[in-house]
Coordinates of C-alpha atoms in Angstrom, one line a residue:
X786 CA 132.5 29.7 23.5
X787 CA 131.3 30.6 20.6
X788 CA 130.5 34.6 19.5
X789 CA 126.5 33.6 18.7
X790 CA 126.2 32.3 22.8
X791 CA 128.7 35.2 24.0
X792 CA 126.7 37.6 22.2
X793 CA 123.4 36.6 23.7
X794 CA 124.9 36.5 27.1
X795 CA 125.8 39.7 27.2
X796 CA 122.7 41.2 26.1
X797 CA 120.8 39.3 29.0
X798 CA 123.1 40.9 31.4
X799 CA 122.8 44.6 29.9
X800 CA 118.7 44.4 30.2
X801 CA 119.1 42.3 33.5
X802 CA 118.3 45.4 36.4
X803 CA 121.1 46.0 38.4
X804 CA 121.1 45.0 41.6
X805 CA 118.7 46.5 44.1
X806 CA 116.8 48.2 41.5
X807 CA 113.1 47.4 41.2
X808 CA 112.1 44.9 38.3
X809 CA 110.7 45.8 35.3
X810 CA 107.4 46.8 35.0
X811 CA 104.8 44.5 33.0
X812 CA 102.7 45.9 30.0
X813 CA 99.5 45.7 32.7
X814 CA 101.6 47.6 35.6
X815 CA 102.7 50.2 33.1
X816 CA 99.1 51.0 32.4
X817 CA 97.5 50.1 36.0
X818 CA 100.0 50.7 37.9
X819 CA 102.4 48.1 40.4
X820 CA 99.6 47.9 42.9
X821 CA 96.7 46.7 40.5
X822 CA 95.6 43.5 41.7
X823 CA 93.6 41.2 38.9
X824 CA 90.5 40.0 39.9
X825 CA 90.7 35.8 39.2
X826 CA 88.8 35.0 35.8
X827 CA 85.2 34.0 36.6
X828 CA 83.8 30.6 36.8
X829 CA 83.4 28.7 33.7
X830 CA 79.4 29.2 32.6
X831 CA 76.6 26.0 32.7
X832 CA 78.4 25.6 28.2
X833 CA 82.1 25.8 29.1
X834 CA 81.1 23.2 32.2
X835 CA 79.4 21.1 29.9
X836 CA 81.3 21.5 27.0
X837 CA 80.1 21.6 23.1
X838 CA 78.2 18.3 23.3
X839 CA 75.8 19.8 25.5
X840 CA 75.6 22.8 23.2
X841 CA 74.7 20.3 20.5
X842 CA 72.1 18.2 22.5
X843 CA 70.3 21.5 23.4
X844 CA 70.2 22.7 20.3
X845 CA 68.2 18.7 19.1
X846 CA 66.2 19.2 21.7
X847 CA 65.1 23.0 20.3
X848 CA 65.0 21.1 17.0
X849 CA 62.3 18.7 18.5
X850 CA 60.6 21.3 20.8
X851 CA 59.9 24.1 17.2
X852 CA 58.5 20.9 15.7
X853 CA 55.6 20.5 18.9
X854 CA 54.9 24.0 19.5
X855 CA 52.2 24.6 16.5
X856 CA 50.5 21.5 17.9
X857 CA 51.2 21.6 21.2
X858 CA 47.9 21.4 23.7
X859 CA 47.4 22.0 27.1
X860 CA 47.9 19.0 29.4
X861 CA 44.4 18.8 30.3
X862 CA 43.8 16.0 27.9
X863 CA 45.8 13.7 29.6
X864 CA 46.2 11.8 33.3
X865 CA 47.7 13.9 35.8
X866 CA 50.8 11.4 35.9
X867 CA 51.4 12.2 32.6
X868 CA 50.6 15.7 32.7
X869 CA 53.1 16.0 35.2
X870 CA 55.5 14.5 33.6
X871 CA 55.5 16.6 30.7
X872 CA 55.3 19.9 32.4
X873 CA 58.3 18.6 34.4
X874 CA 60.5 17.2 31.5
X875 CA 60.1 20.6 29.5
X876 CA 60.8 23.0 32.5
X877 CA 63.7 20.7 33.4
X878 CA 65.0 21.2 29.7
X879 CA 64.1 24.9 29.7
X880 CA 66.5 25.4 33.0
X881 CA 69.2 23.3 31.5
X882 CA 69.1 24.8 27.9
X883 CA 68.2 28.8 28.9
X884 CA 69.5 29.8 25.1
X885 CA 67.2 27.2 23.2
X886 CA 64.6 29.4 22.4
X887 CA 61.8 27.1 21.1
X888 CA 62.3 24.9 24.7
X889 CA 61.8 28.1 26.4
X890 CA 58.4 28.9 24.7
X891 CA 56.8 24.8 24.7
X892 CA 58.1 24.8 29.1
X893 CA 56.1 28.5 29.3
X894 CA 53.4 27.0 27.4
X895 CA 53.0 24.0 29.7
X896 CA 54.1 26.2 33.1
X897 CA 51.0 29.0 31.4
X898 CA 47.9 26.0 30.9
X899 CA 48.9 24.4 34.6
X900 CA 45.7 23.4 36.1
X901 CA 45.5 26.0 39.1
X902 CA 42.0 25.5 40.9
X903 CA 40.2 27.8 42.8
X904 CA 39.4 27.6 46.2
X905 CA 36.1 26.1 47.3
X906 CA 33.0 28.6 48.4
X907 CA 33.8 27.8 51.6
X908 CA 37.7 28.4 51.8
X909 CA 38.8 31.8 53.8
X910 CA 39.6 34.5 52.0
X911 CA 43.4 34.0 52.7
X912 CA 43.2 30.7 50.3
X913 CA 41.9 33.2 47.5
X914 CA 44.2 36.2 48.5
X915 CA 47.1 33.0 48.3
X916 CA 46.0 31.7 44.6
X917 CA 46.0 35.3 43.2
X918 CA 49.8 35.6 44.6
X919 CA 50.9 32.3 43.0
X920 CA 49.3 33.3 39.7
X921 CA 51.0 36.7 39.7
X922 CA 54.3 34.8 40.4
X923 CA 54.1 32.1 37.7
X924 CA 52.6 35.4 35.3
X925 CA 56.4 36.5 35.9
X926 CA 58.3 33.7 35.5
X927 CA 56.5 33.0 32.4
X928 CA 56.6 36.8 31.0
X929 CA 60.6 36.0 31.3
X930 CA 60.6 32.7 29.5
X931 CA 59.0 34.6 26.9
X932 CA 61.1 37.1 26.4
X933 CA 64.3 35.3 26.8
X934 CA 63.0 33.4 23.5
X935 CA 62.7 36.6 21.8
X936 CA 65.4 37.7 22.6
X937 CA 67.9 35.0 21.9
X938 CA 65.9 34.6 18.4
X939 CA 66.5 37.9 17.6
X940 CA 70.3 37.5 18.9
X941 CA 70.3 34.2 15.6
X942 CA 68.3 36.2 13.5
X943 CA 65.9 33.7 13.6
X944 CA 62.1 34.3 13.5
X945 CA 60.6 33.7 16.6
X946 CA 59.2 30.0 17.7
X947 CA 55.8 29.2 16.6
X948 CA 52.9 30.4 19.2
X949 CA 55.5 33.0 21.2
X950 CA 53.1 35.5 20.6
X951 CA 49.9 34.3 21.0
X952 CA 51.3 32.5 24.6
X953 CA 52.2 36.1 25.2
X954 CA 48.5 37.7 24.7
X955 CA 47.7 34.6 26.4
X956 CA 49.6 35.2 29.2
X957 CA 48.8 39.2 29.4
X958 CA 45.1 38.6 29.3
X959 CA 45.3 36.5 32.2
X960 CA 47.7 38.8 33.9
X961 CA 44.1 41.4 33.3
X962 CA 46.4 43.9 31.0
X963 CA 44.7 43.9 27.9
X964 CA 46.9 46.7 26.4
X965 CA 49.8 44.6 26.4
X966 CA 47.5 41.4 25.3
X967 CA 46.4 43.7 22.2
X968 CA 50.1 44.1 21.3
X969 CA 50.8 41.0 21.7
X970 CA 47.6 39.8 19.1
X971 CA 48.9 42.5 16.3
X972 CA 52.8 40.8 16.5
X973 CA 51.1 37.0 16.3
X974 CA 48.7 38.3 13.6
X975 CA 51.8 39.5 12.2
X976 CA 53.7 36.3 11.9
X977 CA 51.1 34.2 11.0
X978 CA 52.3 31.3 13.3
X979 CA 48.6 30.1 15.1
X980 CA 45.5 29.1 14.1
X981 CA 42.7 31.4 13.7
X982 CA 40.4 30.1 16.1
X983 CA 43.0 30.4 18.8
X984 CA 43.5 34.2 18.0
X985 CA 39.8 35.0 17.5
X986 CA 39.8 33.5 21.2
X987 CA 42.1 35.2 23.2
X988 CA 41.0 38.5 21.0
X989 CA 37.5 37.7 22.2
X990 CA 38.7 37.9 25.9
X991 CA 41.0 40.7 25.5
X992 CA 38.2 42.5 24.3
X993 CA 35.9 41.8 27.1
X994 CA 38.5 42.9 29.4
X995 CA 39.1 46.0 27.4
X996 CA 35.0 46.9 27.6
X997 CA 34.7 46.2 24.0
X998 CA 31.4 44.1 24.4
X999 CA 30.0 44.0 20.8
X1000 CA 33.4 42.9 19.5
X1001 CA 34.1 40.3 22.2
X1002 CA 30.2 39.2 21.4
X1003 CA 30.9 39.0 17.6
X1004 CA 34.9 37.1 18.5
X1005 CA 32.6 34.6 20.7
X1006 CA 30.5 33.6 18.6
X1007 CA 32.7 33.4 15.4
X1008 CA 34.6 30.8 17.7
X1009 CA 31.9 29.1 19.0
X1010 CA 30.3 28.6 15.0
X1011 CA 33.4 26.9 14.1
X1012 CA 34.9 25.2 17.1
X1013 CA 34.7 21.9 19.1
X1014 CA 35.7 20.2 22.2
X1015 CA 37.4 22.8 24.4
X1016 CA 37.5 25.7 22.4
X1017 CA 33.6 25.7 21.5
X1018 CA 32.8 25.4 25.6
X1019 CA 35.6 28.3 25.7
X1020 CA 33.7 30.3 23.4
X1021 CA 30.4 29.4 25.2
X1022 CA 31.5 30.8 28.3
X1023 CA 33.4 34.0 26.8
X1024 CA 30.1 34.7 25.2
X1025 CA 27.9 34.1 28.5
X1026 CA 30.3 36.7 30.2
X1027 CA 29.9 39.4 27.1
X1028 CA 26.0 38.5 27.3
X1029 CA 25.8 39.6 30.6
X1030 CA 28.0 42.6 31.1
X1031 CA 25.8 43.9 27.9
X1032 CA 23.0 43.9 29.6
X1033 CA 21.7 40.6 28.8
X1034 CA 21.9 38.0 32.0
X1035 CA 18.8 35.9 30.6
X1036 CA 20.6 35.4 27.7
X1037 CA 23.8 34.3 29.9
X1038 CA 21.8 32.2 32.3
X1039 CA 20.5 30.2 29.3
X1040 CA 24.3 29.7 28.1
X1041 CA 26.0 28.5 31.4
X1042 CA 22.8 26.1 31.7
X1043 CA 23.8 24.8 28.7
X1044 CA 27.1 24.3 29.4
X1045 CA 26.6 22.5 33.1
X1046 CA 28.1 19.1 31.6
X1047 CA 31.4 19.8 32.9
X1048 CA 31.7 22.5 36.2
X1049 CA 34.6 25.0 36.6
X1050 CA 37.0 25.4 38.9
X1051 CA 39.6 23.0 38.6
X1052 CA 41.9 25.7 36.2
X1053 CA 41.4 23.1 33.6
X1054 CA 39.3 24.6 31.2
X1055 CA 40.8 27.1 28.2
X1056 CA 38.5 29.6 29.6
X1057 CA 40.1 29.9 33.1
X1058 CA 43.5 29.5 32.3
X1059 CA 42.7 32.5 29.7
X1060 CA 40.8 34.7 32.2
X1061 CA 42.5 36.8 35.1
X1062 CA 41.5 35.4 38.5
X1063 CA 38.8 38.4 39.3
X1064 CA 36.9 37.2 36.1
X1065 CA 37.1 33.7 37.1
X1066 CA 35.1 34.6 40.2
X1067 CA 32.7 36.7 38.5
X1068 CA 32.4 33.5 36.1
X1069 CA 32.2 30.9 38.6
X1070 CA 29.7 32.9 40.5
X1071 CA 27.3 32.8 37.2
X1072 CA 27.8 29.4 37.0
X1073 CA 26.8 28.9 40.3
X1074 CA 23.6 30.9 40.0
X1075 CA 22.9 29.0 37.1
X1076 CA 22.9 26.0 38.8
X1077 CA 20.8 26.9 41.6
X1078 CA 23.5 27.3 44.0
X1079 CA 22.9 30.5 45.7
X1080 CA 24.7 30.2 48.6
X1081 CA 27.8 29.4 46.8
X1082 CA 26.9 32.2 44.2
X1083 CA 27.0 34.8 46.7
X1084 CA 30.1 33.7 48.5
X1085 CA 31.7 33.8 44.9
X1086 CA 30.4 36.9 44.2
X1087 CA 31.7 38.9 47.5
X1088 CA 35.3 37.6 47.0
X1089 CA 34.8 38.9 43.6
X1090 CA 33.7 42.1 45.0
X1091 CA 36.6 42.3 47.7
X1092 CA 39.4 42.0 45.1
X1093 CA 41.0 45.4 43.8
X1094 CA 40.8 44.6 39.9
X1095 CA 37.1 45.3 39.0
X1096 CA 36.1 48.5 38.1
X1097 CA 33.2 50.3 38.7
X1098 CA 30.7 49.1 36.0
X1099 CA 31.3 45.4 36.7
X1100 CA 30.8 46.0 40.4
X1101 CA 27.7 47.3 40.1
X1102 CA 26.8 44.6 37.4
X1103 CA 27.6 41.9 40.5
X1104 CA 26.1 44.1 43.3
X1105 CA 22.7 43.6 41.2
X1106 CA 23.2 39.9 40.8
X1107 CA 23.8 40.0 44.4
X1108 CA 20.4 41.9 45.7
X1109 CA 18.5 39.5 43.1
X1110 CA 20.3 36.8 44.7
X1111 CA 19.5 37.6 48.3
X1112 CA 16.0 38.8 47.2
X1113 CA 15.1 35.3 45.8
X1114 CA 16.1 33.4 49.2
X1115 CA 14.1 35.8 51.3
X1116 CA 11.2 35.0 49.0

């Protein structure tokens, strides 16, 4: 045998414990003791499931979503198959790719302009307490798409995708917090990702809901001047609503009259995905009284009166619509 081998043998059998004595403690049982017992590793995550190449198809698809979002519309344009469809396929891709920040804004985008109709006049008030629920849950889940995009762009050091702010002011004016919707304006003003029109817009709604009438009248109808299609009847309807909580209804009655080509209700319009759901009553309820309807006027107006969000000024604004109301069918 030779003196290398002997020489290695005996050294195994000097550190080998003698016999009955406890083994050798590991580096881990020195420091946590015999009795620790590891907890098994966690599951692999959605990435180390998938592997890179999902990694790098998420990351085209981002590539492809940053390139819609300035132009990206509501899908109000199009069929409802197709509307679908697209809502669908982005939401789908948002789930799948939760760190692709761009995919996360276009599916809150599309998941923020869904068509969400309003009950009929003569729904229970259960249908209306039901729709305000629903929009308070998708206000959520879109406040957290949102930020998960904001936050994974900060975590690049990336600027944030185009349009995350103003979907955000978008988002808070609808959720009826115009405080948050005004912070949201300055950081989209900021970064100088939308068009002007669309900020003059939500400003001109945010605004109204903060009480500022004379700048949500001036917003209106600087939008209105320079606008078309959707927008412009947007801005028509933003500036019937300032008209009359300044003391004007004439004035509004003469602008919703104008606008009776194409009636609300169906969540379609840029107005009522913009305006929180107490607003949409009070809206819907001009529109109605501007179209003769005072029957369904009335029953618009006393939901709007039975919800929690208006304050005092704009109930009594609707309490007198109401008595004129009632007054000119007893006459």
């Amino acid at each position: 045998m030779s003196t290398l081998l002997l020489g290695a043998l005996l050294a195994g059998a000097m550190l080998a414990p003698a016999e009955g004595e406890p083994p050798e403690l590991t580096p881990s049982e020195r420091i946590l003791g015999r009795d620790w017992d590891p907890k098994p590793p966690p599951p692999p995550t959605i990435w180390g499931l998938a592997g890179a190449g999902s990694w790098t198809a998420c990351e085209a698809v981002d590539r492809d979503a940053r390139a819609q979002l300035p132009v990206a519309k509501s899908t109000r344009e199009r069929s409802a198959r197709v509307a679908i469809k697209i809502r669908t396929t982005w939401i789908g891709r948002a789930d799948a790719c939760p760190h692709a920040p761009s995919v996360l804004v276009l599916a809150a985008h599309y998941e923020l302009t869904r068509p969400r109709p309003m009950p009929t006049y003569s729904a229970p008030d259960e249908e209306f307490d039901a729709l305000a629920k629903e929009l308070r849950a998708d206000h959520t889940h879109v406040r957290a798409r949102l930020r998960a995009a904001l936050a994974e762009a900060r975590r690049r050091r990336e600027p944030p995708p185009p349009m995350t702010y103003l979907l955000m002011a978008q988002l808070e004016v609808a959720a009826g917090d115009p405080e948050a919707a005004h912070e949201a304006l300055a950081s989209a003003w900021h970064h100088g990702q939308v068009d002007l029109r669309q900020l003059e817009l939500v400003a001109g709604v945010q605004a109204l809901l903060a009480g500022q009438l004379e700048r949500s009248l001036q917003l209106a109808n600087r939008v209105r001047a320079r606008s078309q299609g959707g927008q412009l009847r947007a801005a028509g309807y933003l500036l019937a609503l300032s008209y009359d909580r300044a003391g004007a209804p004439e004035v509004a009655q003469r602008i919703l009259q104008s606008l009776r080509t194409q009636r609300l209700g169906g969540g379609e319009s840029i107005i009522e995905v913009l305006l929180p759901m107490h607003e949409r009553l009070y809206l819907t309820a001009l529109e109605h009284r501007a179209s003769g309807n005072i029957a369904d006027s009335l029953r618009f107006f006393a939901v709007y009166l039975a919800r929690p969000e208006p304050e005092a000024p704009d109930r009594k604004t609707a309490e007198r619509h109401v008595r004129e109301l009632q007054a000119g069918r007893e006459s």
